[in-house]
Amino acid sequence: MRKITLIATLLLVSMAKLSAAGEGYHVQLKMTDVKDTLAYLVHYYGKGRPTIFITDSVMLDHNGVAVFDSKDPDFVGGIYIILLGDKARTNFEFLLNKGDNIGITATKGKLPDGVKFKNSPENERFGEYIDYLKGYSKEQDKLKEEIKVATTTEDTDRIRKESIAESKKLSDYRHDYEKTHPGTLLATVFNAMETPDIPEGTHYFADGVTKDSTYAYRYYKAHYWDGFNFRDDRLIYTPIYDARIEEYFEKLVVPWPDSVEKEGDELLKKSKGTKDMFHYTLWWLTRNAENSKIMGMDEVFVYLVENYYMKGDAFWLSAEELAKYEDRAQKIAPNVIGNVAPEIKLPNVMTRKDESMLDLKGKYTVVVFYSPSCGHCQHEIPKLDSLYKAVLKGKGVKMYTVATETDDTTIAAFVKKNNMQEWTNTWDPDHTSDYHNKYDVYSTPTIYLLDDKKIIRGKRLDHSNIASVIEMLEKKAKAAKEAGTKTAQ
């Protein structure tokens, strides 16, 4: 572990240090070879290391004893960590449940091994599992080395079969534990870690003849969350959920706004009514949409704000913090992909004649917000001009620019220098158009692509991807036309 990361911005709001009050926990730590040293009780929150959070800290006394005690009725439990003064190296994990009253004895020189528990059979079993994992890892490492030097196909196949057999033993270990200790924290963790086993054999569509090449993907996605208990907040205090939800949305969910919204709704529905699971799910979905590099995901952000935040579901946010989300969504909403572009009518920097963006006639319109003094703009505009002359002009594209500065002399010089005379070049000397809010212009250059009906088809583009977006739109239009022709026939 490299460091302790104290609570990230959105998590800080609802995760105050545990207070002393009803059903929390009582943990007595005895270190046999350490005294007068600060000990930390630390927990996970959705993510694995190094993102861990301090719950409490107590000084080991002259006998090496420290007591972590809480009466917090909201405590739920999870996988916790004891860290000693040199936090980077000396630590061990254990299971902590609501109401636990346990004793721990450990020797710093042996950690993470040699930890003994009093009044905690589940931690004894957890220790047995950790020991099993060590043996499993050693066996897998041995097989990896063997496969590196394998010289025949038979040897390679044998080693792979042995590896699969060892993996099955690990899976059987977990399944057996789940059956013998149902409902326990460790059984819940094992269930949450479970990934679908895809049925072997050839699979067919309903006609019984056509092979279904998508079966493995569809089965895996449909059963991905089978073992995960969205009603158990303890799972958030383990290092499992963040990696699982990231894999689901990055690898299994089609990255289209409506698909992401639908899948997000499903997970939020599963966790609705919980405290930490719902909180983390909505936070993760929102952050993922806001930070996504995939065009159109800002629609998901607006959807989540309108359907959850503005309906009171983000219970951990203050009124001021909630207002920031609402304000951001309101700025994005008018210019999400699929909406008609807001009108801009500004004076042409050369002719002073008002130019309406919506009145511009073209199969496509590229709207560019730029600043002559912006270094990125100085680099991007010439490349955009080259693309226009080589590709876009031939596709019936019209260019409409809005300079974000008010010095018309500087703007006119920039237009001439970069050969933009064929474009419609405007500026807003009196700040009357409100283009900043209409098009969410918080940096330059900001580039939009509109179709012939002035519907937004692409946003935050650059010279490298405008042509490909147009090509994709034309392919979709052609496919739709062909499908319509077949239907008519």
mmCIF file of C-alpha atoms in Angstrom, residues 84-413:
data_model
loop_
_atom_site.group_PDB
_atom_site.id
_atom_site.type_symbol
_atom_site.label_atom_id
_atom_site.label_comp_id
_atom_site.label_asym_id
_atom_site.label_seq_id
_atom_site.Cartn_x
_atom_site.Cartn_y
_atom_site.Cartn_z
ATOM 1 C CA LEU A 84 0.577 0.568 12.719
ATOM 2 C CA GLY A 85 2.736 3.693 12.864
ATOM 3 C CA ASP A 86 4.695 2.922 9.698
ATOM 4 C CA LYS A 87 1.431 2.635 7.793
ATOM 5 C CA ALA A 88 3.025 1.738 4.472
ATOM 6 C CA ARG A 89 4.306 -1.679 5.569
ATOM 7 C CA THR A 90 2.719 -2.979 8.765
ATOM 8 C CA ASN A 91 -0.902 -3.985 8.303
ATOM 9 C CA PHE A 92 -3.373 -6.858 8.216
ATOM 10 C CA GLU A 93 -7.002 -7.319 7.222
ATOM 11 C CA PHE A 94 -9.855 -8.796 9.211
ATOM 12 C CA LEU A 95 -13.645 -9.028 9.116
ATOM 13 C CA LEU A 96 -15.641 -6.693 11.315
ATOM 14 C CA ASN A 97 -19.385 -6.985 11.773
ATOM 15 C CA LYS A 98 -21.925 -4.822 13.524
ATOM 16 C CA GLY A 99 -21.899 -5.552 17.252
ATOM 17 C CA ASP A 100 -18.608 -7.471 17.209
ATOM 18 C CA ASN A 101 -16.671 -7.657 20.480
ATOM 19 C CA ILE A 102 -13.395 -9.288 19.527
ATOM 20 C CA GLY A 103 -9.798 -9.536 20.615
ATOM 21 C CA ILE A 104 -6.801 -9.580 18.265
ATOM 22 C CA THR A 105 -3.259 -10.604 19.114
ATOM 23 C CA ALA A 106 -0.496 -10.037 16.569
ATOM 24 C CA THR A 107 3.256 -9.766 16.246
ATOM 25 C CA LYS A 108 4.549 -6.982 14.024
ATOM 26 C CA GLY A 109 7.546 -9.021 12.874
ATOM 27 C CA LYS A 110 5.261 -11.744 11.496
ATOM 28 C CA LEU A 111 2.545 -9.646 9.842
ATOM 29 C CA PRO A 112 0.387 -10.263 7.994
ATOM 30 C CA ASP A 113 0.806 -13.824 9.305
ATOM 31 C CA GLY A 114 0.319 -15.085 12.825
ATOM 32 C CA VAL A 115 -2.749 -13.032 13.729
ATOM 33 C CA LYS A 116 -4.945 -14.663 16.381
ATOM 34 C CA PHE A 117 -8.552 -13.824 17.180
ATOM 35 C CA LYS A 118 -10.663 -14.207 20.299
ATOM 36 C CA ASN A 119 -14.469 -14.451 20.130
ATOM 37 C CA SER A 120 -14.465 -14.378 16.306
ATOM 38 C CA PRO A 121 -14.871 -17.768 14.579
ATOM 39 C CA GLU A 122 -15.462 -16.017 11.259
ATOM 40 C CA ASN A 123 -12.044 -14.373 11.377
ATOM 41 C CA GLU A 124 -10.487 -17.744 12.143
ATOM 42 C CA ARG A 125 -12.143 -19.078 8.992
ATOM 43 C CA PHE A 126 -11.043 -15.951 7.121
ATOM 44 C CA GLY A 127 -7.471 -16.749 8.165
ATOM 45 C CA GLU A 128 -7.858 -20.295 6.848
ATOM 46 C CA TYR A 129 -9.057 -18.877 3.534
ATOM 47 C CA ILE A 130 -6.054 -16.534 3.341
ATOM 48 C CA ASP A 131 -3.764 -19.522 3.940
ATOM 49 C CA TYR A 132 -5.578 -21.436 1.196
ATOM 50 C CA LEU A 133 -5.104 -18.491 -1.182
ATOM 51 C CA LYS A 134 -1.371 -18.464 -0.504
ATOM 52 C CA GLY A 135 -1.119 -22.125 -1.490
ATOM 53 C CA TYR A 136 -3.292 -21.507 -4.544
ATOM 54 C CA SER A 137 -1.108 -18.590 -5.648
ATOM 55 C CA LYS A 138 2.076 -20.623 -5.247
ATOM 56 C CA GLU A 139 0.624 -23.431 -7.370
ATOM 57 C CA GLN A 140 -0.510 -20.998 -10.083
ATOM 58 C CA ASP A 141 2.909 -19.321 -10.107
ATOM 59 C CA LYS A 142 4.555 -22.723 -10.488
ATOM 60 C CA LEU A 143 2.324 -23.590 -13.437
ATOM 61 C CA LYS A 144 3.067 -20.211 -15.074
ATOM 62 C CA GLU A 145 6.769 -20.966 -14.892
ATOM 63 C CA GLU A 146 6.210 -24.432 -16.303
ATOM 64 C CA ILE A 147 4.238 -23.139 -19.269
ATOM 65 C CA LYS A 148 7.059 -20.721 -20.132
ATOM 66 C CA VAL A 149 9.433 -23.625 -20.735
ATOM 67 C CA ALA A 150 6.912 -26.109 -22.182
ATOM 68 C CA THR A 151 8.189 -27.504 -25.474
ATOM 69 C CA THR A 152 5.252 -29.586 -26.688
ATOM 70 C CA THR A 153 1.548 -29.042 -27.243
ATOM 71 C CA GLU A 154 0.840 -31.939 -24.904
ATOM 72 C CA ASP A 155 2.773 -30.267 -22.078
ATOM 73 C CA THR A 156 1.021 -26.955 -22.650
ATOM 74 C CA ASP A 157 -2.410 -28.586 -22.631
ATOM 75 C CA ARG A 158 -1.586 -30.537 -19.484
ATOM 76 C CA ILE A 159 -0.427 -27.430 -17.630
ATOM 77 C CA ARG A 160 -3.494 -25.452 -18.673
ATOM 78 C CA LYS A 161 -5.763 -28.254 -17.506
ATOM 79 C CA GLU A 162 -3.975 -28.312 -14.159
ATOM 80 C CA SER A 163 -4.427 -24.540 -13.864
ATOM 81 C CA ILE A 164 -8.145 -24.844 -14.638
ATOM 82 C CA ALA A 165 -8.468 -27.647 -12.104
ATOM 83 C CA GLU A 166 -6.831 -25.489 -9.416
ATOM 84 C CA SER A 167 -9.179 -22.620 -10.262
ATOM 85 C CA LYS A 168 -12.139 -24.975 -9.913
ATOM 86 C CA LYS A 169 -10.884 -26.063 -6.489
ATOM 87 C CA LEU A 170 -10.818 -22.402 -5.402
ATOM 88 C CA SER A 171 -14.338 -21.906 -6.744
ATOM 89 C CA ASP A 172 -15.520 -25.070 -4.967
ATOM 90 C CA TYR A 173 -13.911 -23.847 -1.729
ATOM 91 C CA ARG A 174 -15.939 -20.651 -1.907
ATOM 92 C CA HIS A 175 -19.153 -22.431 -2.878
ATOM 93 C CA ASP A 176 -18.804 -24.885 -0.004
ATOM 94 C CA TYR A 177 -18.261 -21.992 2.408
ATOM 95 C CA GLU A 178 -21.349 -20.199 1.116
ATOM 96 C CA LYS A 179 -23.429 -23.316 1.777
ATOM 97 C CA THR A 180 -22.090 -23.988 5.270
ATOM 98 C CA HIS A 181 -22.028 -20.362 6.471
ATOM 99 C CA PRO A 182 -24.844 -18.579 4.588
ATOM 100 C CA GLY A 183 -25.413 -14.905 5.323
ATOM 101 C CA THR A 184 -22.039 -14.366 6.940
ATOM 102 C CA LEU A 185 -19.870 -11.508 5.732
ATOM 103 C CA LEU A 186 -17.306 -13.799 4.119
ATOM 104 C CA ALA A 187 -20.010 -15.810 2.328
ATOM 105 C CA THR A 188 -21.506 -12.536 1.073
ATOM 106 C CA VAL A 189 -18.068 -11.473 -0.179
ATOM 107 C CA PHE A 190 -17.572 -14.808 -1.959
ATOM 108 C CA ASN A 191 -20.975 -14.474 -3.639
ATOM 109 C CA ALA A 192 -20.171 -10.908 -4.717
ATOM 110 C CA MET A 193 -16.917 -12.062 -6.323
ATOM 111 C CA GLU A 194 -18.646 -14.790 -8.322
ATOM 112 C CA THR A 195 -18.477 -14.537 -12.126
ATOM 113 C CA PRO A 196 -20.808 -16.503 -14.434
ATOM 114 C CA ASP A 197 -19.737 -19.912 -15.755
ATOM 115 C CA ILE A 198 -20.853 -19.982 -19.392
ATOM 116 C CA PRO A 199 -22.471 -23.308 -20.331
ATOM 117 C CA GLU A 200 -20.259 -25.336 -22.626
ATOM 118 C CA GLY A 201 -21.231 -26.572 -26.061
ATOM 119 C CA THR A 202 -22.597 -25.053 -29.248
ATOM 120 C CA HIS A 203 -25.545 -22.707 -28.825
ATOM 121 C CA TYR A 204 -28.199 -21.903 -31.407
ATOM 122 C CA PHE A 205 -30.895 -19.321 -32.005
ATOM 123 C CA ALA A 206 -34.564 -20.271 -31.650
ATOM 124 C CA ASP A 207 -34.622 -21.873 -35.114
ATOM 125 C CA GLY A 208 -32.286 -24.585 -33.818
ATOM 126 C CA VAL A 209 -30.084 -24.239 -36.894
ATOM 127 C CA THR A 210 -28.294 -20.886 -36.793
ATOM 128 C CA LYS A 211 -25.333 -20.799 -34.403
ATOM 129 C CA ASP A 212 -25.557 -18.045 -31.794
ATOM 130 C CA SER A 213 -22.136 -16.380 -31.764
ATOM 131 C CA THR A 214 -23.336 -13.855 -29.163
ATOM 132 C CA TYR A 215 -24.491 -16.443 -26.630
ATOM 133 C CA ALA A 216 -21.397 -16.246 -24.383
ATOM 134 C CA TYR A 217 -21.582 -12.445 -24.163
ATOM 135 C CA ARG A 218 -25.324 -12.379 -23.556
ATOM 136 C CA TYR A 219 -25.214 -15.133 -20.938
ATOM 137 C CA TYR A 220 -22.284 -13.567 -19.098
ATOM 138 C CA LYS A 221 -23.956 -10.137 -19.035
ATOM 139 C CA ALA A 222 -27.361 -11.528 -18.015
ATOM 140 C CA HIS A 223 -25.867 -13.414 -15.045
ATOM 141 C CA TYR A 224 -23.094 -10.979 -14.126
ATOM 142 C CA TRP A 225 -24.764 -9.744 -10.920
ATOM 143 C CA ASP A 226 -26.431 -13.026 -9.890
ATOM 144 C CA GLY A 227 -24.474 -13.450 -6.660
ATOM 145 C CA PHE A 228 -24.127 -9.799 -5.742
ATOM 146 C CA ASN A 229 -26.374 -8.652 -2.886
ATOM 147 C CA PHE A 230 -27.293 -5.030 -3.613
ATOM 148 C CA ARG A 231 -29.167 -4.885 -0.298
ATOM 149 C CA ASP A 232 -26.048 -5.471 1.826
ATOM 150 C CA ASP A 233 -24.136 -2.272 2.601
ATOM 151 C CA ARG A 234 -21.262 -4.303 4.023
ATOM 152 C CA LEU A 235 -20.079 -4.953 0.466
ATOM 153 C CA ILE A 236 -19.267 -1.272 0.017
ATOM 154 C CA TYR A 237 -16.791 -1.626 2.868
ATOM 155 C CA THR A 238 -14.831 -4.177 0.835
ATOM 156 C CA PRO A 239 -12.582 -3.715 -2.219
ATOM 157 C CA ILE A 240 -15.024 -5.412 -4.619
ATOM 158 C CA TYR A 241 -17.771 -3.182 -5.993
ATOM 159 C CA ASP A 242 -15.873 -0.491 -7.875
ATOM 160 C CA ALA A 243 -13.948 -2.996 -10.010
ATOM 161 C CA ARG A 244 -17.100 -4.985 -10.753
ATOM 162 C CA ILE A 245 -19.268 -2.023 -11.774
ATOM 163 C CA GLU A 246 -16.424 -0.637 -13.885
ATOM 164 C CA GLU A 247 -16.021 -3.942 -15.736
ATOM 165 C CA TYR A 248 -19.769 -4.128 -16.303
ATOM 166 C CA PHE A 249 -20.102 -0.687 -17.867
ATOM 167 C CA GLU A 250 -16.751 -0.671 -19.663
ATOM 168 C CA LYS A 251 -16.937 -4.162 -21.181
ATOM 169 C CA LEU A 252 -20.536 -5.370 -21.187
ATOM 170 C CA VAL A 253 -22.843 -2.375 -21.584
ATOM 171 C CA VAL A 254 -23.111 -0.796 -25.042
ATOM 172 C CA PRO A 255 -21.748 2.774 -24.653
ATOM 173 C CA TRP A 256 -24.904 4.512 -25.858
ATOM 174 C CA PRO A 257 -26.745 6.940 -23.573
ATOM 175 C CA ASP A 258 -30.034 5.035 -23.558
ATOM 176 C CA SER A 259 -28.272 1.729 -22.789
ATOM 177 C CA VAL A 260 -26.203 3.253 -19.990
ATOM 178 C CA GLU A 261 -29.278 4.958 -18.532
ATOM 179 C CA LYS A 262 -31.294 1.723 -18.629
ATOM 180 C CA GLU A 263 -28.536 -0.326 -16.965
ATOM 181 C CA GLY A 264 -27.914 2.407 -14.403
ATOM 182 C CA ASP A 265 -31.614 2.455 -13.526
ATOM 183 C CA GLU A 266 -31.507 -1.292 -12.934
ATOM 184 C CA LEU A 267 -28.614 -1.089 -10.476
ATOM 185 C CA LEU A 268 -30.144 1.884 -8.683
ATOM 186 C CA LYS A 269 -33.433 0.023 -8.423
ATOM 187 C CA LYS A 270 -31.635 -2.977 -6.903
ATOM 188 C CA SER A 271 -29.908 -0.778 -4.302
ATOM 189 C CA LYS A 272 -32.750 1.677 -3.605
ATOM 190 C CA GLY A 273 -33.379 1.979 0.117
ATOM 191 C CA THR A 274 -29.843 1.133 1.170
ATOM 192 C CA LYS A 275 -27.521 3.833 2.411
ATOM 193 C CA ASP A 276 -24.018 3.117 1.156
ATOM 194 C CA MET A 277 -24.779 0.851 -1.811
ATOM 195 C CA PHE A 278 -27.218 3.327 -3.374
ATOM 196 C CA HIS A 279 -24.932 6.260 -2.567
ATOM 197 C CA TYR A 280 -21.905 4.649 -4.175
ATOM 198 C CA THR A 281 -23.848 3.430 -7.224
ATOM 199 C CA LEU A 282 -25.326 6.844 -8.017
ATOM 200 C CA TRP A 283 -22.003 8.561 -7.312
ATOM 201 C CA TRP A 284 -20.137 6.135 -9.601
ATOM 202 C CA LEU A 285 -22.644 6.436 -12.450
ATOM 203 C CA THR A 286 -22.601 10.228 -12.236
ATOM 204 C CA ARG A 287 -18.827 10.484 -12.127
ATOM 205 C CA ASN A 288 -18.495 7.984 -14.977
ATOM 206 C CA ALA A 289 -20.886 9.963 -17.180
ATOM 207 C CA GLU A 290 -19.297 13.301 -16.345
ATOM 208 C CA ASN A 291 -15.734 12.103 -16.990
ATOM 209 C CA SER A 292 -16.427 9.873 -19.984
ATOM 210 C CA LYS A 293 -14.482 10.467 -23.193
ATOM 211 C CA ILE A 294 -17.330 8.875 -25.162
ATOM 212 C CA MET A 295 -19.420 11.401 -27.068
ATOM 213 C CA GLY A 296 -22.958 11.713 -25.783
ATOM 214 C CA MET A 297 -22.400 10.545 -22.220
ATOM 215 C CA ASP A 298 -23.244 14.020 -20.943
ATOM 216 C CA GLU A 299 -26.849 13.067 -21.721
ATOM 217 C CA VAL A 300 -26.501 10.371 -19.045
ATOM 218 C CA PHE A 301 -25.295 12.982 -16.561
ATOM 219 C CA VAL A 302 -28.340 15.153 -17.260
ATOM 220 C CA TYR A 303 -30.615 12.101 -16.982
ATOM 221 C CA LEU A 304 -29.222 11.129 -13.580
ATOM 222 C CA VAL A 305 -29.492 14.657 -12.215
ATOM 223 C CA GLU A 306 -33.058 15.107 -13.442
ATOM 224 C CA ASN A 307 -34.283 11.670 -12.337
ATOM 225 C CA TYR A 308 -32.387 11.187 -9.067
ATOM 226 C CA TYR A 309 -30.640 14.298 -7.728
ATOM 227 C CA MET A 310 -33.531 16.662 -8.434
ATOM 228 C CA LYS A 311 -35.999 14.166 -6.940
ATOM 229 C CA GLY A 312 -34.247 14.080 -3.579
ATOM 230 C CA ASP A 313 -32.385 10.777 -3.895
ATOM 231 C CA ALA A 314 -28.890 12.246 -3.357
ATOM 232 C CA PHE A 315 -29.553 12.442 0.379
ATOM 233 C CA TRP A 316 -25.892 12.956 1.261
ATOM 234 C CA LEU A 317 -25.594 16.317 -0.520
ATOM 235 C CA SER A 318 -26.220 19.703 1.027
ATOM 236 C CA ALA A 319 -28.570 22.142 -0.693
ATOM 237 C CA GLU A 320 -25.573 24.087 -1.970
ATOM 238 C CA GLU A 321 -23.895 20.996 -3.396
ATOM 239 C CA LEU A 322 -27.133 19.807 -4.982
ATOM 240 C CA ALA A 323 -27.580 23.204 -6.627
ATOM 241 C CA LYS A 324 -24.210 22.773 -8.360
ATOM 242 C CA TYR A 325 -25.376 19.536 -9.950
ATOM 243 C CA GLU A 326 -28.650 21.085 -11.044
ATOM 244 C CA ASP A 327 -26.873 24.108 -12.499
ATOM 245 C CA ARG A 328 -24.434 21.908 -14.422
ATOM 246 C CA ALA A 329 -27.238 19.751 -15.816
ATOM 247 C CA GLN A 330 -29.238 22.799 -16.876
ATOM 248 C CA LYS A 331 -26.240 24.084 -18.826
ATOM 249 C CA ILE A 332 -25.707 20.769 -20.590
ATOM 250 C CA ALA A 333 -29.373 19.864 -21.260
ATOM 251 C CA PRO A 334 -29.991 22.224 -24.227
ATOM 252 C CA ASN A 335 -27.012 20.880 -26.178
ATOM 253 C CA VAL A 336 -27.115 17.125 -25.684
ATOM 254 C CA ILE A 337 -26.862 15.024 -28.829
ATOM 255 C CA GLY A 338 -30.242 14.614 -30.526
ATOM 256 C CA ASN A 339 -31.571 18.051 -29.564
ATOM 257 C CA VAL A 340 -32.096 20.876 -32.036
ATOM 258 C CA ALA A 341 -29.175 23.255 -31.704
ATOM 259 C CA PRO A 342 -29.985 26.563 -29.953
ATOM 260 C CA GLU A 343 -30.029 29.548 -32.257
ATOM 261 C CA ILE A 344 -27.027 31.849 -32.506
ATOM 262 C CA LYS A 345 -27.432 35.092 -34.447
ATOM 263 C CA LEU A 346 -24.352 37.305 -34.373
ATOM 264 C CA PRO A 347 -22.652 39.897 -36.572
ATOM 265 C CA ASN A 348 -20.208 38.728 -39.225
ATOM 266 C CA VAL A 349 -16.793 39.994 -38.218
ATOM 267 C CA MET A 350 -16.090 41.113 -41.811
ATOM 268 C CA THR A 351 -19.457 42.460 -43.021
ATOM 269 C CA ARG A 352 -21.124 43.368 -39.672
ATOM 270 C CA LYS A 353 -24.267 41.723 -41.042
ATOM 271 C CA ASP A 354 -26.166 39.522 -38.575
ATOM 272 C CA GLU A 355 -25.739 35.825 -39.435
ATOM 273 C CA SER A 356 -28.211 33.225 -38.196
ATOM 274 C CA MET A 357 -26.680 29.830 -37.598
ATOM 275 C CA LEU A 358 -30.053 28.126 -38.046
ATOM 276 C CA ASP A 359 -30.538 29.791 -41.442
ATOM 277 C CA LEU A 360 -27.240 28.470 -42.774
ATOM 278 C CA LYS A 361 -28.036 26.033 -45.614
ATOM 279 C CA GLY A 362 -25.949 22.875 -45.739
ATOM 280 C CA LYS A 363 -26.131 19.127 -45.394
ATOM 281 C CA TYR A 364 -24.104 19.550 -42.204
ATOM 282 C CA THR A 365 -22.981 22.532 -40.154
ATOM 283 C CA VAL A 366 -19.823 22.613 -38.070
ATOM 284 C CA VAL A 367 -20.064 25.204 -35.289
ATOM 285 C CA VAL A 368 -16.701 26.286 -33.860
ATOM 286 C CA PHE A 369 -16.208 28.372 -30.715
ATOM 287 C CA TYR A 370 -12.610 29.601 -30.606
ATOM 288 C CA SER A 371 -10.297 32.293 -29.306
ATOM 289 C CA PRO A 372 -7.586 33.849 -31.514
ATOM 290 C CA SER A 373 -5.236 34.002 -28.513
ATOM 291 C CA CYS A 374 -5.819 30.346 -27.515
ATOM 292 C CA GLY A 375 -2.772 28.195 -28.256
ATOM 293 C CA HIS A 376 -4.875 25.103 -28.859
ATOM 294 C CA CYS A 377 -7.084 27.067 -31.278
ATOM 295 C CA GLN A 378 -4.025 28.318 -33.163
ATOM 296 C CA HIS A 379 -3.046 24.672 -33.608
ATOM 297 C CA GLU A 380 -6.533 23.268 -34.332
ATOM 298 C CA ILE A 381 -8.028 25.836 -36.736
ATOM 299 C CA PRO A 382 -5.450 25.356 -39.554
ATOM 300 C CA LYS A 383 -5.999 21.588 -39.369
ATOM 301 C CA LEU A 384 -9.739 22.141 -39.428
ATOM 302 C CA ASP A 385 -9.302 24.337 -42.511
ATOM 303 C CA SER A 386 -7.296 21.609 -44.262
ATOM 304 C CA LEU A 387 -10.017 19.069 -43.422
ATOM 305 C CA TYR A 388 -12.675 21.447 -44.712
ATOM 306 C CA LYS A 389 -10.966 21.935 -48.049
ATOM 307 C CA ALA A 390 -10.052 18.271 -48.496
ATOM 308 C CA VAL A 391 -13.195 16.534 -47.216
ATOM 309 C CA LEU A 392 -15.929 18.557 -45.549
ATOM 310 C CA LYS A 393 -16.636 21.065 -48.327
ATOM 311 C CA GLY A 394 -17.272 18.224 -50.746
ATOM 312 C CA LYS A 395 -19.817 16.738 -48.334
ATOM 313 C CA GLY A 396 -21.854 19.920 -48.234
ATOM 314 C CA VAL A 397 -20.600 21.093 -44.842
ATOM 315 C CA LYS A 398 -20.989 24.728 -43.828
ATOM 316 C CA MET A 399 -18.716 26.280 -41.212
ATOM 317 C CA TYR A 400 -20.024 28.726 -38.602
ATOM 318 C CA THR A 401 -17.547 30.172 -36.129
ATOM 319 C CA VAL A 402 -17.964 32.246 -32.994
ATOM 320 C CA ALA A 403 -14.914 34.087 -31.684
ATOM 321 C CA THR A 404 -14.976 34.319 -27.909
ATOM 322 C CA GLU A 405 -12.934 37.540 -27.848
ATOM 323 C CA THR A 406 -14.352 40.990 -28.576
ATOM 324 C CA ASP A 407 -11.496 42.693 -30.425
ATOM 325 C CA ASP A 408 -12.722 42.556 -34.037
ATOM 326 C CA THR A 409 -9.336 43.644 -35.402
ATOM 327 C CA THR A 410 -7.633 40.652 -33.788
ATOM 328 C CA ILE A 411 -10.409 38.316 -34.943
ATOM 329 C CA ALA A 412 -10.301 39.607 -38.520
ATOM 330 C CA ALA A 413 -6.535 39.171 -38.654
#
